[in-house]
mmCIF file of C-alpha atoms in Angstrom:
data_model
loop_
_atom_site.group_PDB
_atom_site.id
_atom_site.type_symbol
_atom_site.label_atom_id
_atom_site.label_comp_id
_atom_site.label_asym_id
_atom_site.label_seq_id
_atom_site.Cartn_x
_atom_site.Cartn_y
_atom_site.Cartn_z
ATOM 1 C CA MET A 142 12.921 6.082 6.081
ATOM 2 C CA ASP A 143 12.662 9.577 4.865
ATOM 3 C CA ALA A 144 12.859 9.220 1.200
ATOM 4 C CA PRO A 145 13.227 5.777 -0.028
ATOM 5 C CA THR A 146 11.319 3.245 2.071
ATOM 6 C CA THR A 147 7.905 3.935 0.689
ATOM 7 C CA THR A 148 6.909 7.502 0.568
ATOM 8 C CA SER A 149 8.290 10.812 1.599
ATOM 9 C CA GLY A 150 7.104 14.290 1.084
ATOM 10 C CA GLU A 151 6.269 17.717 2.305
ATOM 11 C CA ASN A 152 3.274 18.345 0.221
ATOM 12 C CA GLY A 153 -0.130 19.832 -0.111
ATOM 13 C CA MET A 154 -2.714 21.354 2.198
ATOM 14 C CA PRO A 155 -2.228 21.589 5.030
ATOM 15 C CA GLY A 156 1.064 20.684 6.577
ATOM 16 C CA GLY A 157 2.398 18.060 4.230
ATOM 17 C CA ASP A 158 0.245 15.217 2.957
ATOM 18 C CA GLY A 159 -1.442 16.928 0.100
ATOM 19 C CA TRP A 160 -4.621 18.949 -0.354
ATOM 20 C CA PHE A 161 -5.775 16.566 -3.047
ATOM 21 C CA ARG A 162 -2.584 14.962 -4.078
ATOM 22 C CA PRO A 163 -2.165 12.074 -6.459
ATOM 23 C CA ARG A 164 -1.063 8.879 -4.764
ATOM 24 C CA LEU A 165 -0.218 6.147 -7.210
ATOM 25 C CA ALA A 166 -1.378 2.895 -5.739
ATOM 26 C CA SER A 167 0.513 -0.348 -5.916
ATOM 27 C CA SER A 168 -0.115 -2.291 -9.057
ATOM 28 C CA ALA A 169 -2.539 -4.598 -7.278
ATOM 29 C CA PRO A 170 -4.029 -3.045 -4.146
ATOM 30 C CA PRO A 171 -6.453 -5.122 -2.119
ATOM 31 C CA PRO A 172 -10.137 -4.482 -2.918
ATOM 32 C CA ASP A 173 -10.609 -2.519 0.305
ATOM 33 C CA SER A 174 -7.424 -0.520 -0.038
ATOM 34 C CA PRO A 175 -7.842 3.249 0.416
ATOM 35 C CA GLU A 176 -5.293 3.853 -2.332
ATOM 36 C CA ARG A 177 -6.897 2.820 -5.562
ATOM 37 C CA VAL A 178 -5.757 5.419 -8.066
ATOM 38 C CA PRO A 179 -4.172 3.216 -10.747
ATOM 39 C CA ALA A 180 -0.438 3.581 -11.179
ATOM 40 C CA GLN A 181 -0.367 3.019 -14.921
ATOM 41 C CA ARG A 182 -3.388 4.132 -16.855
ATOM 42 C CA PRO A 183 -3.519 6.327 -19.935
ATOM 43 C CA ALA A 184 -5.010 9.723 -19.232
ATOM 44 C CA PRO A 185 -8.297 10.380 -21.015
ATOM 45 C CA ALA A 186 -8.243 12.622 -24.052
ATOM 46 C CA ALA A 187 -9.030 16.271 -23.454
ATOM 47 C CA GLN A 188 -12.438 15.967 -25.096
ATOM 48 C CA GLU A 189 -13.505 12.734 -23.375
ATOM 49 C CA GLY A 190 -15.865 12.478 -20.444
ATOM 50 C CA SER A 191 -18.499 14.720 -18.953
ATOM 51 C CA ALA A 192 -18.850 18.389 -19.824
ATOM 52 C CA ASP A 193 -17.332 19.382 -16.474
ATOM 53 C CA ALA A 194 -14.356 17.070 -16.972
ATOM 54 C CA VAL A 195 -13.676 18.511 -20.413
ATOM 55 C CA LEU A 196 -13.774 22.086 -19.101
ATOM 56 C CA ILE A 197 -11.466 21.236 -16.216
ATOM 57 C CA ARG A 198 -8.951 19.493 -18.473
ATOM 58 C CA ARG A 199 -8.898 22.498 -20.791
ATOM 59 C CA THR A 200 -8.115 24.701 -17.811
ATOM 60 C CA MET A 201 -5.285 22.448 -16.699
ATOM 61 C CA ALA A 202 -3.838 22.306 -20.203
ATOM 62 C CA GLU A 203 -3.602 26.094 -20.274
ATOM 63 C CA ILE A 204 -2.042 26.614 -16.861
ATOM 64 C CA GLY A 205 0.409 23.716 -17.190
ATOM 65 C CA PRO A 206 3.286 25.794 -18.637
ATOM 66 C CA ILE A 207 2.903 28.436 -15.897
ATOM 67 C CA ALA A 208 2.011 26.156 -13.025
ATOM 68 C CA ASP A 209 4.559 27.712 -10.675
ATOM 69 C CA LYS A 210 2.942 31.129 -11.057
ATOM 70 C CA VAL A 211 -0.551 29.762 -10.571
ATOM 71 C CA THR A 212 0.265 27.838 -7.411
ATOM 72 C CA SER A 213 2.286 30.694 -5.919
ATOM 73 C CA TYR A 214 -0.611 33.050 -6.557
ATOM 74 C CA PHE A 215 -3.038 30.579 -5.002
ATOM 75 C CA TYR A 216 -1.087 30.411 -1.753
ATOM 76 C CA ALA A 217 -0.570 34.175 -1.724
ATOM 77 C CA LEU A 218 -4.338 34.654 -2.007
ATOM 78 C CA LEU A 219 -4.982 32.073 0.685
ATOM 79 C CA PHE A 220 -2.607 33.613 3.216
ATOM 80 C CA VAL A 221 -3.674 37.212 2.524
ATOM 81 C CA ARG A 222 -7.414 36.548 2.599
ATOM 82 C CA HIS A 223 -7.266 33.941 5.350
ATOM 83 C CA PRO A 224 -4.122 34.574 7.424
ATOM 84 C CA GLU A 225 -5.410 32.304 10.172
ATOM 85 C CA LEU A 226 -4.745 29.334 7.876
ATOM 86 C CA ARG A 227 -1.009 30.038 7.570
ATOM 87 C CA ALA A 228 -0.377 28.285 10.882
ATOM 88 C CA LEU A 229 -1.580 25.010 9.367
ATOM 89 C CA PHE A 230 1.317 24.953 6.907
ATOM 90 C CA PRO A 231 5.049 24.320 7.376
ATOM 91 C CA ALA A 232 7.511 27.155 6.916
ATOM 92 C CA ALA A 233 8.798 25.917 3.547
ATOM 93 C CA MET A 234 6.200 26.008 0.770
ATOM 94 C CA ASP A 235 8.126 24.837 -2.311
ATOM 95 C CA ILE A 236 6.805 21.284 -2.297
ATOM 96 C CA GLN A 237 3.248 22.477 -1.714
ATOM 97 C CA ARG A 238 3.341 24.488 -4.921
ATOM 98 C CA GLU A 239 4.474 21.490 -6.931
ATOM 99 C CA ARG A 240 1.947 19.189 -5.319
ATOM 100 C CA LEU A 241 -1.040 21.424 -5.946
ATOM 101 C CA LEU A 242 -0.604 21.183 -9.716
ATOM 102 C CA LYS A 243 -0.241 17.404 -9.593
ATOM 103 C CA ALA A 244 -3.318 17.213 -7.414
ATOM 104 C CA LEU A 245 -5.363 19.230 -9.886
ATOM 105 C CA LEU A 246 -4.157 17.097 -12.767
ATOM 106 C CA THR A 247 -5.338 14.023 -10.902
ATOM 107 C CA ALA A 248 -8.703 15.640 -10.261
ATOM 108 C CA ALA A 249 -9.035 16.372 -13.961
ATOM 109 C CA GLU A 250 -8.106 12.814 -14.902
ATOM 110 C CA TYR A 251 -10.367 10.967 -12.464
ATOM 111 C CA LEU A 252 -13.286 13.370 -12.128
ATOM 112 C CA ASP A 253 -15.653 10.964 -13.863
ATOM 113 C CA ASP A 254 -14.282 7.841 -12.144
ATOM 114 C CA THR A 255 -16.313 8.034 -8.955
ATOM 115 C CA SER A 256 -15.367 4.609 -7.609
ATOM 116 C CA VAL A 257 -11.672 5.464 -7.693
ATOM 117 C CA LEU A 258 -11.965 9.097 -6.703
ATOM 118 C CA VAL A 259 -14.221 8.629 -3.677
ATOM 119 C CA ASP A 260 -12.054 5.939 -2.076
ATOM 120 C CA TYR A 261 -8.978 8.069 -2.612
ATOM 121 C CA LEU A 262 -10.575 11.240 -1.234
ATOM 122 C CA GLN A 263 -11.921 9.473 1.819
ATOM 123 C CA ASN A 264 -8.425 8.315 2.698
ATOM 124 C CA LEU A 265 -7.095 11.808 2.134
ATOM 125 C CA GLY A 266 -9.801 13.394 4.280
ATOM 126 C CA ARG A 267 -8.993 11.064 7.148
ATOM 127 C CA GLY A 268 -5.299 11.849 6.833
ATOM 128 C CA HIS A 269 -5.909 15.591 6.990
ATOM 129 C CA ARG A 270 -7.217 15.379 10.524
ATOM 130 C CA LYS A 271 -3.682 15.367 11.919
ATOM 131 C CA TYR A 272 -3.084 18.870 10.553
ATOM 132 C CA GLY A 273 -6.030 20.356 12.385
ATOM 133 C CA THR A 274 -8.018 20.748 9.176
ATOM 134 C CA ARG A 275 -11.677 21.500 9.839
ATOM 135 C CA ALA A 276 -14.712 21.582 7.595
ATOM 136 C CA GLU A 277 -14.797 25.388 7.577
ATOM 137 C CA HIS A 278 -11.311 25.542 6.020
ATOM 138 C CA TYR A 279 -12.357 23.955 2.735
ATOM 139 C CA PRO A 280 -14.437 26.864 1.355
ATOM 140 C CA ALA A 281 -11.466 29.203 1.801
ATOM 141 C CA VAL A 282 -9.237 26.894 -0.203
ATOM 142 C CA GLY A 283 -11.852 26.593 -2.943
ATOM 143 C CA GLU A 284 -12.368 30.342 -3.125
ATOM 144 C CA CYS A 285 -8.640 30.996 -3.615
ATOM 145 C CA LEU A 286 -8.269 28.133 -6.069
ATOM 146 C CA ILE A 287 -10.958 29.644 -8.282
ATOM 147 C CA GLY A 288 -9.281 33.038 -7.924
ATOM 148 C CA ALA A 289 -5.922 31.713 -9.108
ATOM 149 C CA LEU A 290 -7.370 29.745 -12.019
ATOM 150 C CA SER A 291 -9.468 32.637 -13.254
ATOM 151 C CA ARG A 292 -6.432 34.933 -13.243
ATOM 152 C CA TYR A 293 -4.175 32.675 -15.306
ATOM 153 C CA ALA A 294 -6.452 30.468 -17.447
ATOM 154 C CA THR A 295 -7.768 33.483 -19.333
ATOM 155 C CA ALA A 296 -8.035 31.843 -22.762
ATOM 156 C CA VAL A 297 -10.480 29.155 -21.623
ATOM 157 C CA TRP A 298 -11.998 30.677 -18.499
ATOM 158 C CA SER A 299 -15.720 31.340 -18.702
ATOM 159 C CA PRO A 300 -18.794 31.245 -16.469
ATOM 160 C CA GLU A 301 -19.229 27.618 -17.560
ATOM 161 C CA ALA A 302 -15.646 26.729 -16.630
ATOM 162 C CA GLU A 303 -15.979 28.402 -13.251
ATOM 163 C CA ALA A 304 -19.216 26.543 -12.562
ATOM 164 C CA ALA A 305 -17.534 23.253 -13.481
ATOM 165 C CA TRP A 306 -14.698 23.908 -11.033
ATOM 166 C CA VAL A 307 -17.102 24.918 -8.285
ATOM 167 C CA ARG A 308 -19.079 21.706 -8.729
ATOM 168 C CA ALA A 309 -15.927 19.570 -8.793
ATOM 169 C CA TYR A 310 -14.395 21.206 -5.740
ATOM 170 C CA THR A 311 -17.661 20.990 -3.828
ATOM 171 C CA LYS A 312 -17.819 17.264 -4.515
ATOM 172 C CA ILE A 313 -14.162 16.722 -3.601
ATOM 173 C CA SER A 314 -14.282 18.680 -0.373
ATOM 174 C CA GLN A 315 -17.553 17.152 0.835
ATOM 175 C CA VAL A 316 -16.222 13.618 0.450
ATOM 176 C CA MET A 317 -13.125 14.554 2.455
ATOM 177 C CA ILE A 318 -15.146 16.343 5.153
ATOM 178 C CA ASP A 319 -17.547 13.404 5.575
ATOM 179 C CA ALA A 320 -14.689 10.900 5.775
ATOM 180 C CA ALA A 321 -12.912 12.966 8.431
ATOM 181 C CA ALA A 322 -16.085 13.277 10.490
ATOM 182 C CA ALA A 323 -16.692 9.531 10.385
ATOM 183 C CA ASP A 324 -13.068 8.786 11.253
ATOM 184 C CA GLU A 325 -13.223 11.111 14.257
ATOM 185 C CA LEU A 326 -15.728 8.763 15.886
ATOM 186 C CA ARG A 327 -13.326 5.809 15.887
ATOM 187 C CA SER A 328 -9.702 7.005 16.003
ATOM 188 C CA PRO A 329 -7.569 9.959 17.110
ATOM 189 C CA ALA A 330 -6.231 12.516 14.649
ATOM 190 C CA TRP A 331 -2.693 11.563 15.674
ATOM 191 C CA TRP A 332 -0.782 9.493 18.199
ATOM 192 C CA HIS A 333 1.992 10.702 20.494
ATOM 193 C CA ALA A 334 4.875 8.248 20.593
ATOM 194 C CA GLU A 335 7.892 8.252 22.923
ATOM 195 C CA VAL A 336 11.277 7.238 21.552
ATOM 196 C CA VAL A 337 12.321 4.115 23.474
ATOM 197 C CA THR A 338 15.542 3.208 21.668
ATOM 198 C CA HIS A 339 17.734 4.976 19.114
ATOM 199 C CA ASP A 340 20.284 2.763 17.359
ATOM 200 C CA LEU A 341 22.675 4.600 15.032
ATOM 201 C CA ARG A 342 23.641 1.837 12.598
ATOM 202 C CA THR A 343 25.740 4.020 10.269
ATOM 203 C CA PRO A 344 26.628 7.717 10.350
ATOM 204 C CA ASP A 345 23.382 8.461 8.483
ATOM 205 C CA VAL A 346 21.015 5.569 9.279
ATOM 206 C CA ALA A 347 19.225 5.079 12.594
ATOM 207 C CA ILE A 348 16.705 2.501 13.779
ATOM 208 C CA LEU A 349 14.153 4.036 16.148
ATOM 209 C CA THR A 350 11.700 2.178 18.332
ATOM 210 C CA VAL A 351 8.799 4.178 19.762
ATOM 211 C CA ARG A 352 5.927 3.553 22.169
ATOM 212 C CA PRO A 353 2.553 5.086 21.122
ATOM 213 C CA ASP A 354 0.438 6.623 23.867
ATOM 214 C CA GLN A 355 -2.515 4.440 22.833
ATOM 215 C CA PRO A 356 -2.989 1.324 20.681
ATOM 216 C CA TYR A 357 -1.864 1.889 17.094
ATOM 217 C CA PRO A 358 -3.462 -0.502 14.549
ATOM 218 C CA PHE A 359 -1.530 -1.183 11.350
ATOM 219 C CA LEU A 360 -0.573 -3.982 8.967
ATOM 220 C CA ALA A 361 2.898 -5.167 8.019
ATOM 221 C CA GLY A 362 3.985 -3.375 4.856
ATOM 222 C CA GLN A 363 2.131 -0.141 5.666
ATOM 223 C CA TYR A 364 3.627 3.238 6.524
ATOM 224 C CA THR A 365 2.758 6.345 8.494
ATOM 225 C CA SER A 366 3.597 10.046 8.622
ATOM 226 C CA VAL A 367 5.875 11.390 11.352
ATOM 227 C CA GLU A 368 6.219 14.878 12.838
ATOM 228 C CA THR A 369 9.063 15.810 15.188
ATOM 229 C CA PRO A 370 8.996 18.470 17.928
ATOM 230 C CA TRP A 371 11.801 20.331 16.158
ATOM 231 C CA TRP A 372 9.901 20.952 12.908
ATOM 232 C CA PRO A 373 6.200 21.476 13.683
ATOM 233 C CA ARG A 374 3.755 20.846 10.803
ATOM 234 C CA VAL A 375 6.437 19.125 8.718
ATOM 235 C CA TRP A 376 5.504 15.475 8.205
ATOM 236 C CA ARG A 377 7.467 12.726 6.493
ATOM 237 C CA HIS A 378 6.521 9.172 5.601
ATOM 238 C CA TYR A 379 8.197 6.109 7.097
ATOM 239 C CA SER A 380 7.422 2.417 6.771
ATOM 240 C CA PHE A 381 6.961 0.197 9.782
ATOM 241 C CA ALA A 382 10.014 -2.035 10.092
ATOM 242 C CA SER A 383 8.229 -4.861 11.883
ATOM 243 C CA ALA A 384 4.914 -6.618 11.954
ATOM 244 C CA PRO A 385 2.524 -5.598 14.766
ATOM 245 C CA ARG A 386 4.012 -6.590 18.128
ATOM 246 C CA SER A 387 2.348 -7.770 21.314
ATOM 247 C CA ASP A 388 4.081 -4.999 23.295
ATOM 248 C CA GLY A 389 2.670 -2.320 20.945
ATOM 249 C CA LEU A 390 6.096 -0.898 20.069
ATOM 250 C CA LEU A 391 6.776 0.449 16.558
ATOM 251 C CA THR A 392 10.114 0.509 14.713
ATOM 252 C CA PHE A 393 11.295 2.738 11.857
ATOM 253 C CA HIS A 394 14.456 2.849 9.756
ATOM 254 C CA VAL A 395 15.489 6.438 8.989
ATOM 255 C CA LYS A 396 18.194 7.623 6.619
ATOM 256 C CA ALA A 397 19.311 11.239 6.963
ATOM 257 C CA VAL A 398 19.148 12.877 3.546
ATOM 258 C CA PRO A 399 20.863 16.135 2.521
ATOM 259 C CA ALA A 400 18.921 19.137 3.853
ATOM 260 C CA GLY A 401 16.365 16.729 5.293
ATOM 261 C CA TRP A 402 14.584 18.437 8.149
ATOM 262 C CA VAL A 403 12.778 15.476 9.670
ATOM 263 C CA SER A 404 15.264 12.772 8.717
ATOM 264 C CA ASN A 405 18.258 14.625 10.162
ATOM 265 C CA ALA A 406 16.326 15.398 13.327
ATOM 266 C CA LEU A 407 15.385 11.753 13.802
ATOM 267 C CA VAL A 408 18.862 10.422 13.022
ATOM 268 C CA HIS A 409 21.072 13.029 14.694
ATOM 269 C CA ARG A 410 18.892 14.742 17.296
ATOM 270 C CA ALA A 411 16.256 12.365 18.623
ATOM 271 C CA ARG A 412 17.022 10.505 21.816
ATOM 272 C CA PRO A 413 15.110 8.139 24.132
ATOM 273 C CA GLY A 414 12.443 10.113 25.956
ATOM 274 C CA ASP A 415 11.689 12.454 23.056
ATOM 275 C CA VAL A 416 8.075 12.441 21.863
ATOM 276 C CA ILE A 417 7.074 12.490 18.202
ATOM 277 C CA ARG A 418 3.641 12.433 16.554
ATOM 278 C CA LEU A 419 2.312 9.772 14.200
ATOM 279 C CA GLY A 420 -0.441 10.109 11.641
ATOM 280 C CA PRO A 421 -2.765 7.221 10.751
ATOM 281 C CA PRO A 422 -1.382 4.118 9.018
ATOM 282 C CA THR A 423 -1.812 3.815 5.290
ATOM 283 C CA GLY A 424 -0.489 1.869 2.318
ATOM 284 C CA SER A 425 -1.496 -1.213 0.379
ATOM 285 C CA MET A 426 1.801 -3.138 0.163
ATOM 286 C CA THR A 427 0.455 -5.849 2.455
ATOM 287 C CA VAL A 428 0.509 -9.647 2.279
ATOM 288 C CA ASP A 429 -2.474 -11.483 0.821
ATOM 289 C CA HIS A 430 -2.985 -14.274 3.345
ATOM 290 C CA THR A 431 -5.764 -15.890 1.329
ATOM 291 C CA THR A 432 -3.171 -17.443 -0.985
ATOM 292 C CA ASP A 433 -0.038 -19.530 -0.484
ATOM 293 C CA SER A 434 1.885 -17.949 -3.365
ATOM 294 C CA GLY A 435 5.542 -17.248 -2.782
ATOM 295 C CA LEU A 436 6.747 -13.720 -2.060
ATOM 296 C CA LEU A 437 9.501 -12.055 -4.088
ATOM 297 C CA CYS A 438 10.764 -9.017 -2.157
ATOM 298 C CA LEU A 439 13.143 -6.336 -3.456
ATOM 299 C CA GLY A 440 14.374 -3.913 -0.802
ATOM 300 C CA GLY A 441 16.863 -1.174 -1.637
ATOM 301 C CA GLY A 442 18.657 0.705 1.165
ATOM 302 C CA THR A 443 16.276 1.525 3.998
ATOM 303 C CA GLY A 444 13.571 0.029 1.800
ATOM 304 C CA ILE A 445 14.444 -3.208 3.584
ATOM 305 C CA ALA A 446 12.324 -1.977 6.526
ATOM 306 C CA PRO A 447 8.848 -2.940 5.216
ATOM 307 C CA ILE A 448 10.313 -6.087 3.619
ATOM 308 C CA LYS A 449 11.436 -7.218 7.073
ATOM 309 C CA ALA A 450 7.912 -6.516 8.356
ATOM 310 C CA LEU A 451 6.415 -8.665 5.585
ATOM 311 C CA VAL A 452 8.756 -11.549 6.461
ATOM 312 C CA GLU A 453 7.722 -11.333 10.118
ATOM 313 C CA ASP A 454 4.069 -11.248 9.084
ATOM 314 C CA VAL A 455 4.411 -14.484 7.104
ATOM 315 C CA ALA A 456 6.311 -16.096 9.984
ATOM 316 C CA GLU A 457 3.655 -15.162 12.535
ATOM 317 C CA ARG A 458 0.942 -16.733 10.397
ATOM 318 C CA GLY A 459 2.800 -20.023 10.580
ATOM 319 C CA ALA A 460 2.762 -20.366 6.812
ATOM 320 C CA ARG A 461 5.646 -22.048 5.014
ATOM 321 C CA ARG A 462 5.212 -20.240 1.739
ATOM 322 C CA PRO A 463 8.554 -19.399 0.091
ATOM 323 C CA VAL A 464 9.852 -15.864 0.591
ATOM 324 C CA GLU A 465 12.783 -14.668 -1.522
ATOM 325 C CA VAL A 466 14.411 -11.405 -0.402
ATOM 326 C CA PHE A 467 16.881 -9.425 -2.494
ATOM 327 C CA TYR A 468 18.543 -6.783 -0.325
ATOM 328 C CA GLY A 469 20.209 -4.110 -2.439
ATOM 329 C CA ALA A 470 22.876 -1.606 -1.407
ATOM 330 C CA ARG A 471 25.592 0.493 -2.997
ATOM 331 C CA THR A 472 28.331 -0.788 -0.669
ATOM 332 C CA ASP A 473 28.836 -3.297 2.169
ATOM 333 C CA HIS A 474 28.524 -0.360 4.515
ATOM 334 C CA ASP A 475 24.946 0.239 3.374
ATOM 335 C CA LEU A 476 23.798 -3.274 4.332
ATOM 336 C CA TYR A 477 23.128 -1.955 7.821
ATOM 337 C CA ASP A 478 20.467 -4.577 8.680
ATOM 338 C CA ILE A 479 21.865 -7.638 6.919
ATOM 339 C CA ASP A 480 22.573 -9.445 10.215
ATOM 340 C CA THR A 481 18.909 -9.200 11.193
ATOM 341 C CA MET A 482 17.797 -10.558 7.849
ATOM 342 C CA LEU A 483 20.290 -13.440 8.014
ATOM 343 C CA ARG A 484 19.078 -14.353 11.512
ATOM 344 C CA LEU A 485 15.542 -14.508 10.146
ATOM 345 C CA GLN A 486 16.799 -16.761 7.357
ATOM 346 C CA GLN A 487 18.411 -19.114 9.888
ATOM 347 C CA SER A 488 15.134 -19.344 11.811
ATOM 348 C CA HIS A 489 12.882 -19.936 8.822
ATOM 349 C CA PRO A 490 13.850 -22.506 6.163
ATOM 350 C CA TRP A 491 11.317 -21.069 3.726
ATOM 351 C CA LEU A 492 13.162 -17.725 3.674
ATOM 352 C CA SER A 493 16.077 -16.912 1.383
ATOM 353 C CA VAL A 494 18.037 -13.647 1.659
ATOM 354 C CA ARG A 495 20.464 -12.474 -1.026
ATOM 355 C CA ALA A 496 22.546 -9.304 -0.771
ATOM 356 C CA VAL A 497 23.152 -7.413 -4.006
ATOM 357 C CA ILE A 498 25.955 -4.864 -3.682
ATOM 358 C CA ASP A 499 26.208 -2.529 -6.670
ATOM 359 C CA GLN A 500 29.927 -1.829 -6.404
ATOM 360 C CA GLN A 501 30.810 -5.532 -6.199
ATOM 361 C CA ALA A 502 28.292 -7.088 -8.553
ATOM 362 C CA HIS A 503 28.366 -4.188 -11.055
ATOM 363 C CA ILE A 504 24.680 -4.819 -11.539
ATOM 364 C CA GLN A 505 21.560 -3.089 -10.255
ATOM 365 C CA LEU A 506 19.223 -4.876 -7.860
ATOM 366 C CA PRO A 507 16.338 -5.439 -10.313
ATOM 367 C CA ASP A 508 18.671 -6.942 -12.926
ATOM 368 C CA ALA A 509 20.135 -9.354 -10.365
ATOM 369 C CA VAL A 510 16.679 -10.889 -9.983
ATOM 370 C CA ARG A 511 16.852 -12.102 -13.597
ATOM 371 C CA ASP A 512 19.481 -14.681 -12.640
ATOM 372 C CA TYR A 513 17.044 -16.523 -10.391
ATOM 373 C CA GLY A 514 13.443 -17.588 -10.620
ATOM 374 C CA PRO A 515 11.193 -18.166 -12.438
ATOM 375 C CA TRP A 516 9.015 -15.661 -10.604
ATOM 376 C CA ASN A 517 5.764 -15.654 -12.576
ATOM 377 C CA GLU A 518 3.924 -17.506 -9.748
ATOM 378 C CA TYR A 519 5.195 -15.157 -7.018
ATOM 379 C CA ASP A 520 3.671 -12.009 -5.562
ATOM 380 C CA ALA A 521 6.318 -9.301 -5.909
ATOM 381 C CA TYR A 522 6.943 -6.472 -3.417
ATOM 382 C CA LEU A 523 9.279 -3.555 -4.095
ATOM 383 C CA SER A 524 10.480 -0.916 -1.633
ATOM 384 C CA GLY A 525 13.283 1.568 -2.135
ATOM 385 C CA PRO A 526 14.287 4.632 -4.164
ATOM 386 C CA PRO A 527 12.026 5.670 -7.072
ATOM 387 C CA GLY A 528 14.513 4.594 -9.727
ATOM 388 C CA MET A 529 14.821 1.146 -8.230
ATOM 389 C CA ILE A 530 11.056 0.714 -8.077
ATOM 390 C CA ARG A 531 10.558 1.842 -11.672
ATOM 391 C CA SER A 532 13.327 -0.359 -13.061
ATOM 392 C CA GLY A 533 12.202 -3.194 -10.813
ATOM 393 C CA VAL A 534 8.650 -3.085 -12.121
ATOM 394 C CA ASP A 535 9.938 -3.019 -15.708
ATOM 395 C CA THR A 536 12.280 -5.943 -15.059
ATOM 396 C CA LEU A 537 9.638 -8.063 -13.364
ATOM 397 C CA ARG A 538 7.161 -7.511 -16.168
ATOM 398 C CA ASP A 539 9.876 -8.315 -18.698
ATOM 399 C CA ILE A 540 10.590 -11.693 -17.072
ATOM 400 C CA GLY A 541 6.954 -12.681 -16.906
ATOM 401 C CA VAL A 542 5.582 -11.483 -13.579
ATOM 402 C CA PRO A 543 2.015 -10.259 -14.212
ATOM 403 C CA SER A 544 1.361 -6.622 -13.333
ATOM 404 C CA SER A 545 -1.474 -7.750 -11.066
ATOM 405 C CA ARG A 546 1.078 -9.497 -8.835
ATOM 406 C CA ILE A 547 3.465 -6.542 -8.425
ATOM 407 C CA ARG A 548 3.011 -4.313 -5.391
ATOM 408 C CA HIS A 549 4.735 -1.163 -4.271
ATOM 409 C CA ASP A 550 3.764 2.119 -2.723
ATOM 410 C CA SER A 551 3.722 5.463 -4.411
ATOM 411 C CA VAL A 552 6.532 6.255 -6.823
ATOM 412 C CA GLU A 553 4.894 9.680 -7.167
ATOM 413 C CA ASP A 554 5.561 10.473 -3.527
ATOM 414 C CA LEU A 555 9.060 9.061 -3.635
ATOM 415 C CA LEU A 556 9.979 11.674 -6.233
ATOM 416 C CA VAL A 557 9.730 14.318 -3.531
ATOM 417 C CA VAL A 558 13.165 14.764 -1.987
ATOM 418 C CA GLY A 559 12.676 13.893 1.662
ATOM 419 C CA GLY A 560 13.449 16.205 4.516
#
């Protein structure tokens, strides 16, 4: 899906996934998950932490009210001083400007938390390979970042502040460069994938099945980034709608959103035989197979895609752990994959599927979950629009589900209107 399955965005440097963008992890990522920036954690006070962290937070506090000017100036500097880098970016730059500020805020917050920051940056460095990012590009970005900050953070800028930023950026970029170099030895920067089937389920929702040109390793519940031939360098995130298959095929559910470049191309333009590109798999909303706890799954709209993959994953393991699926939609028309889910329910007695239709029930999906349960012994998985995930997390906590048992992918990324 383009916006609401897990993540969606046109952000950062270069091409879309963020120069150093904040990705809020699920509430309880696995220990080896590459996304370990905590979703809910109070930001440290401005004066806490190392001397460099304090100086960087002071800088961010000053430029916050004029962030749009700072980020616009940064990109202007980058493209004037290093015009060869412009080709790495998509035509539209609005989201990049917004993402740069959020990325810097995350850097300021987690600068002293090496265990979190390094894992996160390594994942980001690996993901940047698909844009053609090379080690020699990073100094140019750092040079222009310092130039933009020094121009606008005049009240707090000093030789000490500049030195702090140089040290921080050097650390950040080196971790990303090293991770990309290591990843290059074991996997491609991207995969070409041919569209095999294109099933238009509703006027704005399509289910696409694609065949990668080489084996594509992923886990049920993860997602990837997709680039179409019609919008080069514009990548959007989509969840896998099935568990890994023996034939190697991959399936995505895509909803065309207003002014959505990639989503409209995939829904209304793509046809069998077209070739798209896939970035590496990512995401931590995966099943913990070391336990037999039940699964409580909330899928809103095309957010049902990764939920279906999780159900298939449990089925393939042969486990009989209970799985409760709540499939939310605004109208009957939006339950485009309900037949598939009901067939799964008929095949697996441990699976229960309940449709929650807003216009009929006059209740939102998360609130409908209150009528069942108890759920405090279940692992909860949420996938859908940002509002649904936020209210879902609040509801689950309110009815006794521990935060450590609630998983979802980035609400931060879902806030970006997909395209």
